[in-house]
Amino acid sequence: MWIQFLFCCIIAFCSCEKNERFLESDQLSKGGGVLLYILQKLEAMQAAQTSQTETINHQKKQISDLEKRQRELKHTINTYHPLSKDGYMGCFKDDRNRHLKYRIANLSQTTLLKCKRHCHGFKYTGLQSSNACTCGNTLINPAYPRVPESECNRRCPGESNRMCGANWRNSIYRV
C-alpha cells in the first residue's frame, strides 16, 4: 500500500491532466489539490485491486465447484454403471508386442479374482483367450484401441458369467 501511495505522489508531482508540472500549476495553490489528486488515484487503485480480488475469488470458487461436481460424477458412475463395480474397462485389441506387457501367465480355471491377485501392484489386468492374464499400468495406447464388446467372446473357465477376452483381445479390468 505504501508503494502505491509513493507512486501516486510521484505521479502527482510530475504531471497533471493539462500536462503541466504540479509544483508550477494552480493546483498547488488550491491547498488540497495535490492531496485530493493522490487520494483519488489511491481510491481508483484500491477499487481496481478489490475488483481483481473478487474476480480471483469467484474463479477459485468456480474451480472448487467443478472439482466437487467431477468427484460426484465419478462416484455416480462407479456406483451405478453395471460394469464398473468390478473395475471393467472394456475390450481392447492386443498383438505380439502386448498391450499389457508384464507378468503374463496362463492360469487354469481363470477368474477375475485370480488375475487381479496375479497382477497385484499393477493398475490393470487383462484376461485373454479364456486362460491368460496380463498386467500393466497403461490403458490408453493408440496401438491398442478399445474394440466392440462382441470381440471379447470367450467365457472364463472359472467364471462362466464373465468374458475372458479372445484371441488377441483383452478384457481389461482395474486391479
mmCIF file of C-alpha atoms in Angstrom, residues 21-145:
data_model
loop_
_atom_site.group_PDB
_atom_site.id
_atom_site.type_symbol
_atom_site.label_atom_id
_atom_site.label_comp_id
_atom_site.label_asym_id
_atom_site.label_seq_id
_atom_site.Cartn_x
_atom_site.Cartn_y
_atom_site.Cartn_z
ATOM 1 C CA ARG A 21 4.057 20.285 -13.534
ATOM 2 C CA PHE A 22 2.116 20.300 -10.280
ATOM 3 C CA LEU A 23 4.624 22.480 -8.492
ATOM 4 C CA GLU A 24 4.216 25.151 -11.187
ATOM 5 C CA SER A 25 0.465 24.912 -11.553
ATOM 6 C CA ASP A 26 -2.512 26.496 -9.850
ATOM 7 C CA GLN A 27 -3.296 23.054 -8.348
ATOM 8 C CA LEU A 28 -0.679 23.571 -5.616
ATOM 9 C CA SER A 29 -2.094 26.937 -4.589
ATOM 10 C CA LYS A 30 -5.572 25.490 -4.108
ATOM 11 C CA GLY A 31 -4.450 23.994 -0.802
ATOM 12 C CA GLY A 32 -5.564 20.414 -1.145
ATOM 13 C CA GLY A 33 -5.190 19.916 -4.874
ATOM 14 C CA VAL A 34 -2.214 17.581 -4.696
ATOM 15 C CA LEU A 35 -3.610 15.656 -1.750
ATOM 16 C CA LEU A 36 -7.004 15.323 -3.421
ATOM 17 C CA TYR A 37 -5.369 14.062 -6.610
ATOM 18 C CA ILE A 38 -3.362 11.481 -4.637
ATOM 19 C CA LEU A 39 -6.447 10.323 -2.741
ATOM 20 C CA GLN A 40 -8.414 9.926 -5.975
ATOM 21 C CA LYS A 41 -5.619 7.840 -7.505
ATOM 22 C CA LEU A 42 -5.386 5.692 -4.361
ATOM 23 C CA GLU A 43 -9.146 5.101 -4.344
ATOM 24 C CA ALA A 44 -9.069 4.130 -8.012
ATOM 25 C CA MET A 45 -6.191 1.721 -7.378
ATOM 26 C CA GLN A 46 -7.959 0.201 -4.354
ATOM 27 C CA ALA A 47 -11.151 -0.252 -6.365
ATOM 28 C CA ALA A 48 -9.224 -1.997 -9.148
ATOM 29 C CA GLN A 49 -7.447 -4.238 -6.629
ATOM 30 C CA THR A 50 -10.750 -5.108 -4.906
ATOM 31 C CA SER A 51 -12.300 -5.937 -8.251
ATOM 32 C CA GLN A 52 -9.375 -8.189 -9.175
ATOM 33 C CA THR A 53 -9.537 -9.929 -5.791
ATOM 34 C CA GLU A 54 -13.266 -10.539 -6.186
ATOM 35 C CA THR A 55 -12.710 -11.947 -9.696
ATOM 36 C CA ILE A 56 -9.969 -14.291 -8.462
ATOM 37 C CA ASN A 57 -12.108 -15.461 -5.533
ATOM 38 C CA HIS A 58 -15.030 -16.075 -7.881
ATOM 39 C CA GLN A 59 -12.811 -18.095 -10.239
ATOM 40 C CA LYS A 60 -11.425 -20.131 -7.315
ATOM 41 C CA LYS A 61 -14.975 -20.921 -6.206
ATOM 42 C CA GLN A 62 -15.927 -21.980 -9.741
ATOM 43 C CA ILE A 63 -12.908 -24.313 -9.909
ATOM 44 C CA SER A 64 -13.745 -25.749 -6.491
ATOM 45 C CA ASP A 65 -17.368 -26.311 -7.555
ATOM 46 C CA LEU A 66 -16.249 -28.021 -10.779
ATOM 47 C CA GLU A 67 -13.845 -30.298 -8.892
ATOM 48 C CA LYS A 68 -16.625 -31.222 -6.449
ATOM 49 C CA ARG A 69 -19.011 -31.947 -9.332
ATOM 50 C CA GLN A 70 -16.346 -34.075 -11.045
ATOM 51 C CA ARG A 71 -15.895 -36.155 -7.859
ATOM 52 C CA GLU A 72 -19.679 -36.569 -7.587
ATOM 53 C CA LEU A 73 -19.939 -37.710 -11.212
ATOM 54 C CA LYS A 74 -17.109 -40.233 -10.799
ATOM 55 C CA HIS A 75 -18.826 -41.592 -7.701
ATOM 56 C CA THR A 76 -22.151 -41.827 -9.540
ATOM 57 C CA ILE A 77 -20.564 -43.638 -12.481
ATOM 58 C CA ASN A 78 -18.748 -46.059 -10.190
ATOM 59 C CA THR A 79 -21.916 -46.676 -8.203
ATOM 60 C CA TYR A 80 -24.456 -47.119 -10.987
ATOM 61 C CA HIS A 81 -22.562 -48.340 -14.045
ATOM 62 C CA PRO A 82 -23.081 -52.131 -14.093
ATOM 63 C CA LEU A 83 -19.584 -52.938 -15.361
ATOM 64 C CA SER A 84 -17.640 -50.561 -13.135
ATOM 65 C CA LYS A 85 -18.253 -52.405 -9.849
ATOM 66 C CA ASP A 86 -15.625 -54.980 -10.764
ATOM 67 C CA GLY A 87 -13.378 -52.410 -12.467
ATOM 68 C CA TYR A 88 -14.154 -53.415 -16.047
ATOM 69 C CA MET A 89 -12.586 -51.010 -18.543
ATOM 70 C CA GLY A 90 -13.572 -52.679 -21.813
ATOM 71 C CA CYS A 91 -12.443 -55.000 -24.591
ATOM 72 C CA PHE A 92 -9.117 -53.985 -26.156
ATOM 73 C CA LYS A 93 -7.071 -55.115 -29.136
ATOM 74 C CA ASP A 94 -3.745 -56.871 -28.492
ATOM 75 C CA ASP A 95 -0.848 -58.268 -30.550
ATOM 76 C CA ARG A 96 2.532 -59.971 -30.071
ATOM 77 C CA ASN A 97 4.041 -56.768 -28.620
ATOM 78 C CA ARG A 98 1.378 -56.794 -25.891
ATOM 79 C CA HIS A 99 -0.838 -54.016 -24.637
ATOM 80 C CA LEU A 100 -0.265 -55.113 -21.021
ATOM 81 C CA LYS A 101 3.344 -56.304 -21.126
ATOM 82 C CA TYR A 102 4.094 -57.598 -17.650
ATOM 83 C CA ARG A 103 3.660 -60.848 -15.714
ATOM 84 C CA ILE A 104 1.925 -62.832 -18.412
ATOM 85 C CA ALA A 105 0.585 -66.116 -17.056
ATOM 86 C CA ASN A 106 -1.647 -68.966 -18.167
ATOM 87 C CA LEU A 107 -3.971 -69.919 -15.344
ATOM 88 C CA SER A 108 -6.256 -72.893 -15.053
ATOM 89 C CA GLN A 109 -9.854 -72.127 -14.186
ATOM 90 C CA THR A 110 -9.243 -68.424 -14.841
ATOM 91 C CA THR A 111 -11.288 -65.948 -12.813
ATOM 92 C CA LEU A 112 -11.111 -62.193 -12.449
ATOM 93 C CA LEU A 113 -10.022 -62.569 -8.817
ATOM 94 C CA LYS A 114 -7.117 -64.858 -9.798
ATOM 95 C CA CYS A 115 -5.942 -62.361 -12.428
ATOM 96 C CA LYS A 116 -6.267 -59.423 -10.026
ATOM 97 C CA ARG A 117 -4.197 -61.292 -7.448
ATOM 98 C CA HIS A 118 -1.655 -62.218 -10.114
ATOM 99 C CA CYS A 119 -1.375 -58.530 -11.105
ATOM 100 C CA HIS A 120 -1.211 -57.104 -7.577
ATOM 101 C CA GLY A 121 0.868 -53.887 -7.719
ATOM 102 C CA PHE A 122 -0.181 -53.028 -11.283
ATOM 103 C CA LYS A 123 -3.075 -50.779 -12.347
ATOM 104 C CA TYR A 124 -4.689 -53.146 -14.878
ATOM 105 C CA THR A 125 -5.142 -56.805 -15.616
ATOM 106 C CA GLY A 126 -6.142 -58.239 -18.970
ATOM 107 C CA LEU A 127 -7.956 -61.563 -19.370
ATOM 108 C CA GLN A 128 -7.213 -63.094 -22.773
ATOM 109 C CA SER A 129 -8.174 -66.241 -24.682
ATOM 110 C CA SER A 130 -10.031 -67.604 -21.637
ATOM 111 C CA ASN A 131 -6.850 -68.635 -19.787
ATOM 112 C CA ALA A 132 -4.206 -65.866 -19.907
ATOM 113 C CA CYS A 133 -3.691 -62.963 -17.512
ATOM 114 C CA THR A 134 -1.532 -59.976 -18.387
ATOM 115 C CA CYS A 135 -0.586 -56.992 -16.228
ATOM 116 C CA GLY A 136 0.294 -53.370 -16.938
ATOM 117 C CA ASN A 137 -0.040 -49.743 -15.934
ATOM 118 C CA THR A 138 -1.050 -48.079 -19.222
ATOM 119 C CA LEU A 139 -4.573 -48.402 -20.572
ATOM 120 C CA ILE A 140 -4.742 -45.721 -23.261
ATOM 121 C CA ASN A 141 -2.460 -46.575 -26.186
ATOM 122 C CA PRO A 142 -3.319 -45.780 -29.838
ATOM 123 C CA ALA A 143 -1.768 -49.081 -30.945
ATOM 124 C CA TYR A 144 -4.268 -50.972 -28.778
ATOM 125 C CA PRO A 145 -7.687 -49.353 -29.185
#
